[in-house]
mmCIF file of C-alpha atoms in Angstrom:
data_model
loop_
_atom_site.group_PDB
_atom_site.id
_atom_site.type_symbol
_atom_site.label_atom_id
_atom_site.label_comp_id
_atom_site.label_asym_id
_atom_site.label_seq_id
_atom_site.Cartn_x
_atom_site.Cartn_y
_atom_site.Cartn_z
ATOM 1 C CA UNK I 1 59.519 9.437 -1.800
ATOM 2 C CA UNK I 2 57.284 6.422 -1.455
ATOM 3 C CA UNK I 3 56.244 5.556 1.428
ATOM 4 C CA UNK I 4 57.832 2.191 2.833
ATOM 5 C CA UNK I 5 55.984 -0.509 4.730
ATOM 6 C CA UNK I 6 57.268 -3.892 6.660
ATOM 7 C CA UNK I 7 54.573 -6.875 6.985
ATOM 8 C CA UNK I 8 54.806 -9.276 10.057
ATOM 9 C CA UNK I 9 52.822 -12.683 9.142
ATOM 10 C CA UNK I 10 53.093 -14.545 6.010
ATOM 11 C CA UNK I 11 49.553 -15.534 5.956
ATOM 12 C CA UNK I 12 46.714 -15.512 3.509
ATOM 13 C CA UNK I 13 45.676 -12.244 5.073
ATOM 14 C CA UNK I 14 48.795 -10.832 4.486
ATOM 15 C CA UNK I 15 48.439 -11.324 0.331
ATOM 16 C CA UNK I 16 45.385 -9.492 0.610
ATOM 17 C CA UNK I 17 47.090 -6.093 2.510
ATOM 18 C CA UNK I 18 50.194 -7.195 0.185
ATOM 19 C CA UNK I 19 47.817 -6.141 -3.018
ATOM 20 C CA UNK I 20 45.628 -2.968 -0.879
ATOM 21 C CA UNK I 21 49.587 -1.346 0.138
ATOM 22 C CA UNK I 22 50.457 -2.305 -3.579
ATOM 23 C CA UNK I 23 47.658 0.009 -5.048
ATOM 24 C CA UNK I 24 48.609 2.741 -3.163
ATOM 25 C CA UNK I 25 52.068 2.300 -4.473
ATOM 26 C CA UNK I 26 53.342 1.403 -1.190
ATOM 27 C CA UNK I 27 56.798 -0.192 -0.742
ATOM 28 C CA UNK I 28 56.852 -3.414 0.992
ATOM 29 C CA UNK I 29 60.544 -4.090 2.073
ATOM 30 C CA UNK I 30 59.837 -7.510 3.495
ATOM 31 C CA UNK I 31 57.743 -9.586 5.053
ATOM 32 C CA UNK I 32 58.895 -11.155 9.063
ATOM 33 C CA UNK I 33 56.913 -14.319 10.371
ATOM 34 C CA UNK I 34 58.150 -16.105 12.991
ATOM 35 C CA UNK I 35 57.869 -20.056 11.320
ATOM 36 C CA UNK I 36 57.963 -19.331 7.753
ATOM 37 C CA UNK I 37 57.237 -21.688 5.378
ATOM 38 C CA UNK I 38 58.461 -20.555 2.364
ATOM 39 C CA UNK I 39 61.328 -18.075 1.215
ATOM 40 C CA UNK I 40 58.375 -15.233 -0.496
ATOM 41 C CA UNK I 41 54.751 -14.455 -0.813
ATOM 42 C CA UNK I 42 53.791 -12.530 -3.750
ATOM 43 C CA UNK I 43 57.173 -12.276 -4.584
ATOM 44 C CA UNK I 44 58.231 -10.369 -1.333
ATOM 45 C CA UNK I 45 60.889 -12.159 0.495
ATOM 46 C CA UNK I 46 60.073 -13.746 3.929
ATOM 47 C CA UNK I 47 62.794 -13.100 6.913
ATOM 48 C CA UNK I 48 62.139 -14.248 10.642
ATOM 49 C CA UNK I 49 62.027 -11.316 12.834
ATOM 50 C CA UNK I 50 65.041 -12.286 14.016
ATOM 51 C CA UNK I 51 66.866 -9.838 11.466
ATOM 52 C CA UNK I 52 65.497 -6.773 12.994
ATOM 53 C CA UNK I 53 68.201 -7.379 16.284
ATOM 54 C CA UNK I 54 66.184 -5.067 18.271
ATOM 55 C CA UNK I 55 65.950 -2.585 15.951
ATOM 56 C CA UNK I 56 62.436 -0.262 15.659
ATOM 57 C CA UNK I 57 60.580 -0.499 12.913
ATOM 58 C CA UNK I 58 58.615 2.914 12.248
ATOM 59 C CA UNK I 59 55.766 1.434 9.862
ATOM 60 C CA UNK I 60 54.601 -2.126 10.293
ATOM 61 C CA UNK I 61 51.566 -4.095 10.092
ATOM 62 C CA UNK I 62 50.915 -6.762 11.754
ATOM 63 C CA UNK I 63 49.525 -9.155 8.963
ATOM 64 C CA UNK I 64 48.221 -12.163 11.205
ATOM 65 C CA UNK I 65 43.689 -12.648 11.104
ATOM 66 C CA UNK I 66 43.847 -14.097 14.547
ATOM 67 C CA UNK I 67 43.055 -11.280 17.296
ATOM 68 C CA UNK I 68 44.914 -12.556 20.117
ATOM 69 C CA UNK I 69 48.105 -13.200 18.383
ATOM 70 C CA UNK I 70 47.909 -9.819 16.998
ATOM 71 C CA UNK I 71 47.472 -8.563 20.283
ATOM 72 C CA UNK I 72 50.663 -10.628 21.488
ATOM 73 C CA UNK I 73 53.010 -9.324 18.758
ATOM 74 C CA UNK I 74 52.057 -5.978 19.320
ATOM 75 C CA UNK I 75 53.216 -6.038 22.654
ATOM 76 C CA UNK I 76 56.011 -7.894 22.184
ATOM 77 C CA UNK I 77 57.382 -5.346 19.195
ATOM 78 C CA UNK I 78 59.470 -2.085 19.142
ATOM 79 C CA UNK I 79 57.806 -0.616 16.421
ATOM 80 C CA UNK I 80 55.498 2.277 15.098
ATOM 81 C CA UNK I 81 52.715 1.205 12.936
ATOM 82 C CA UNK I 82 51.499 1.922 9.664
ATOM 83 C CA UNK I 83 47.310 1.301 8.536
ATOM 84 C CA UNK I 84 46.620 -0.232 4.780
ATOM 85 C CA UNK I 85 43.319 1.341 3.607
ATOM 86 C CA UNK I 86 42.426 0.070 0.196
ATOM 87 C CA UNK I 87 41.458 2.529 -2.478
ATOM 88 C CA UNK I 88 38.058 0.998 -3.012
ATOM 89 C CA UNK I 89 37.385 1.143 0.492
ATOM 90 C CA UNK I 90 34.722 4.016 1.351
ATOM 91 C CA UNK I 91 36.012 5.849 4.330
ATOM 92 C CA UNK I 92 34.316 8.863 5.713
ATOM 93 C CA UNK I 93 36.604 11.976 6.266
ATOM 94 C CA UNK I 94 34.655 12.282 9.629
ATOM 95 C CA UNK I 95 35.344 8.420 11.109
ATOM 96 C CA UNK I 96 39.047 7.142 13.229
ATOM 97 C CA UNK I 97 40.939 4.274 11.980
ATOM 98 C CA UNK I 98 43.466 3.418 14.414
ATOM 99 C CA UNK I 99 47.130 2.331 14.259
ATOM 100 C CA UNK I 100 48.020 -0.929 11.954
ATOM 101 C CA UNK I 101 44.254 -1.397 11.202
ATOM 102 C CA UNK I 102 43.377 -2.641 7.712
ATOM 103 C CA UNK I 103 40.425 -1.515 5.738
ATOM 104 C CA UNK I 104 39.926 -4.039 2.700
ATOM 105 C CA UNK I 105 38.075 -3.467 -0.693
ATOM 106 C CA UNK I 106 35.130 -2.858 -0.638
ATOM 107 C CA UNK I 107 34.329 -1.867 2.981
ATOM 108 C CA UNK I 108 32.055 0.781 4.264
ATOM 109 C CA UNK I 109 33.460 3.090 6.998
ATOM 110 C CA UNK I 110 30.392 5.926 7.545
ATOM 111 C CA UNK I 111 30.789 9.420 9.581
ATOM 112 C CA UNK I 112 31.542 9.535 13.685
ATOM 113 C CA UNK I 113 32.665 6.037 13.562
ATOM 114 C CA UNK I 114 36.001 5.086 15.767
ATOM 115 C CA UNK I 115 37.994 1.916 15.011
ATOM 116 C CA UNK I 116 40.579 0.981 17.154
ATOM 117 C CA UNK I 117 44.602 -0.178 16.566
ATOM 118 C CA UNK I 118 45.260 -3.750 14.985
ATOM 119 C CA UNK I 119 41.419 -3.931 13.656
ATOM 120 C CA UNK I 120 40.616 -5.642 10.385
ATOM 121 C CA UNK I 121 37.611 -4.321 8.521
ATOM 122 C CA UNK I 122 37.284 -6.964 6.049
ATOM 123 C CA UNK I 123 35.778 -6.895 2.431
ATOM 124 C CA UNK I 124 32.824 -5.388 1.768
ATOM 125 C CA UNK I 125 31.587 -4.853 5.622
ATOM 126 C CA UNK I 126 29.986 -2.281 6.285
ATOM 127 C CA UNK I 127 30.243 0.062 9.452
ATOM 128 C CA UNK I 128 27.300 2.684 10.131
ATOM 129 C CA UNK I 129 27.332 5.713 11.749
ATOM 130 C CA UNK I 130 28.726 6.079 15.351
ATOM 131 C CA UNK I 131 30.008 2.919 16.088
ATOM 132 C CA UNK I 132 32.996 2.075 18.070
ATOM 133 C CA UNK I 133 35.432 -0.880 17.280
ATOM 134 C CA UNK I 134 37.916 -1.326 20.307
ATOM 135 C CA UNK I 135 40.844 -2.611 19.549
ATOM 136 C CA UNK I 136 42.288 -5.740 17.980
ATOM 137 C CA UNK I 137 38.819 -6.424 16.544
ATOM 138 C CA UNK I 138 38.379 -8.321 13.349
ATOM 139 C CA UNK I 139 35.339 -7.568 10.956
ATOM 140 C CA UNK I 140 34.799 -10.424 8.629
ATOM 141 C CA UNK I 141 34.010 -10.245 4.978
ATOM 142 C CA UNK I 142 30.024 -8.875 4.162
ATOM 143 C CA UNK I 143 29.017 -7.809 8.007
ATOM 144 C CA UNK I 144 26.492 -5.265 8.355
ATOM 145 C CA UNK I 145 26.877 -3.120 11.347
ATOM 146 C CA UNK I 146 23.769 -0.612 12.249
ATOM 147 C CA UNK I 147 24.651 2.842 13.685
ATOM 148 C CA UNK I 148 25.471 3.143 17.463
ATOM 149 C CA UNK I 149 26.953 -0.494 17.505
ATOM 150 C CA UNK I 150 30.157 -1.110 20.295
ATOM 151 C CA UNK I 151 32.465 -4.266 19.520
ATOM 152 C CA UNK I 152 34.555 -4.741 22.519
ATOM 153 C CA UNK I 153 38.317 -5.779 22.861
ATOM 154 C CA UNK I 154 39.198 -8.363 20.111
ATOM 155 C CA UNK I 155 35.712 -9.797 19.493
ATOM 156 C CA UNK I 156 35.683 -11.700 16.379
ATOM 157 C CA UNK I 157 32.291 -10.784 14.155
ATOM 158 C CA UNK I 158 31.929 -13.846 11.644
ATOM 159 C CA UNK I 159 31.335 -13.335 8.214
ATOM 160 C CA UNK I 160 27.286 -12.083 6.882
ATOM 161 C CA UNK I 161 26.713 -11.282 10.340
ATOM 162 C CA UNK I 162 24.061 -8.462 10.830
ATOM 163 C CA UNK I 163 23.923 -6.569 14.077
ATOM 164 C CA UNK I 164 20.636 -4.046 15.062
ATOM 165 C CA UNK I 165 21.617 -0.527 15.799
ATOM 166 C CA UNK I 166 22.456 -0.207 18.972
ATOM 167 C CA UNK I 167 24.042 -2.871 20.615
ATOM 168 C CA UNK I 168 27.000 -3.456 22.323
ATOM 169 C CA UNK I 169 28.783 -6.918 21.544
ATOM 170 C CA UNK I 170 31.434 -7.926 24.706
ATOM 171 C CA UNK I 171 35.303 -7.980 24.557
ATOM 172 C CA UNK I 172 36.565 -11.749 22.956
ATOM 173 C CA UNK I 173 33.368 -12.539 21.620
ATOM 174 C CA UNK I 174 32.597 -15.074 18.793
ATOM 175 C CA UNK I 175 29.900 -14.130 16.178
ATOM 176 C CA UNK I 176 28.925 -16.538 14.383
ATOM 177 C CA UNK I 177 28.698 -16.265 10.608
ATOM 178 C CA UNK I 178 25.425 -15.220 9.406
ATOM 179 C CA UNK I 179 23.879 -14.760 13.367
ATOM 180 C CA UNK I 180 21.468 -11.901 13.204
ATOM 181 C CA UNK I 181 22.182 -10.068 16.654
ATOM 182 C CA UNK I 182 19.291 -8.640 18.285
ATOM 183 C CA UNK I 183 20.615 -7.850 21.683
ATOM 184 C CA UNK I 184 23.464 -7.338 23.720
ATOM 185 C CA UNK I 185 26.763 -9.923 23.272
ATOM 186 C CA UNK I 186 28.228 -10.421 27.275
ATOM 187 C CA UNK I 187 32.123 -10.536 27.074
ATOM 188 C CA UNK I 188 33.527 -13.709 25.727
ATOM 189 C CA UNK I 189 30.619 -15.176 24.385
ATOM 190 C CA UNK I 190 30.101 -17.280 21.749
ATOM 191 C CA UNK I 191 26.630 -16.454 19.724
ATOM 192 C CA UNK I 192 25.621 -18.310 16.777
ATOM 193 C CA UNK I 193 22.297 -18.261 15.216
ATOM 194 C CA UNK I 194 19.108 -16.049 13.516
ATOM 195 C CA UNK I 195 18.498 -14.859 16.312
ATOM 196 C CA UNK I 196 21.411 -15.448 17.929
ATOM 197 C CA UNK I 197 21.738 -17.229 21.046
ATOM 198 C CA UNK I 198 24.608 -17.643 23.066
ATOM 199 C CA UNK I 199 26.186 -21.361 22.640
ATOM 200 C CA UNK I 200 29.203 -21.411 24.863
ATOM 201 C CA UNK I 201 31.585 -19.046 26.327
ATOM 202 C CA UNK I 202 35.461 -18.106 25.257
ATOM 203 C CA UNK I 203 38.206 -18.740 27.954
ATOM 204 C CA UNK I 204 39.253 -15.563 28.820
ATOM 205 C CA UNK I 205 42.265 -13.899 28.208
ATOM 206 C CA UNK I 206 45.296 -15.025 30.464
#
């Protein structure tokens, strides 16, 4: 029997874990978003979660790029959750991917490496050895992350960015899109720049 998956968030994001499910011949009953604003997305028909009445879900992904929203449905759900790890994806049999994480085409998962639950690893990034991804973090398209790297709780790494082995990057920080990081990120920084400086800080998490 095929495996059977529910989406939650009709968003560009969610076409590209619609096609990474589909190539694993994964079912995709429906997609739930709170505000939809049309009736299908790839020809998968929307429904507000409204429909569910309570009811838990036993494989869902949570289909929305933004880390603290993520973070907010997750707690708000009664569900069990599901991961979508692209075929093309290179995964090593000795890393973690966490539950409803998302590995994209492309992307480079290498040995004693832990990701967390909700993560996105986005196309082609690539994750050396012995890093750890906390939770709700989002890995954007083309990063390159050194061996013995830490990304803390829902830090956002912007796409091209390059981080040195080593270093630890705080929980709800910003990195900028092509910022070379050479040292330490503190938590809820933002960090822009070759080599990157810290601009401004995040407001933390209520």
């Amino acid at each position: 029997m095929k495996k059977e998956v529910v989406l939650y968030g009709a968003s560009g994001h969610c076409k590209v874990v619609i096609e990474a499910l589909q190539l694993q011949e994964v079912v995709i009953n429906k997609v739930l978003d709170d505000h939809p604003k049309q009736q299908e997305i790839l020809n998968i028909p929307i429904q507000k979660p409204s429909v569910l009445n309570g009811k838990l879900l036993k494989n869902i992904i949570i289909t929305i790029g933004n880390n603290k929203t993520r973070k907010k449905i997750s707690a708000d759900l009664n569900a069990g959750y599901a991961r979508a790890l692209h075929p093309k994806a290179i995964i090593s049999r000795y890393c973690s991917i966490g539950d409803g994480s998302v590995v994209l085409a492309g992307a480079v998962i290498n040995a004693d490496t832990a990701v967390g639950n909700h993560c996105i690893i986005n196309t082609l990034a690539v994750i050396e050895h012995d890093c750890k991804i906390a939770d709700f973090v989002h890995i954007s398209p083309k990063v390159s992350l050194a061996g013995n790297v830490t990304i803390g709780e829902g830090a956002h790494i912007g796409i091209g960015a390059f981080v040195i082995p080593g270093i630890t990057i705080g929980k709800w920080s910003t990195i900028g899109a092509g910022a070379v990081i050479l040292k330490d990120v503190p938590d809820y920084a933002v960090v822009v720049g070759n080599p990157g400086k810290v601009i401004k800080y995040n407001l933390k998490d209520e």
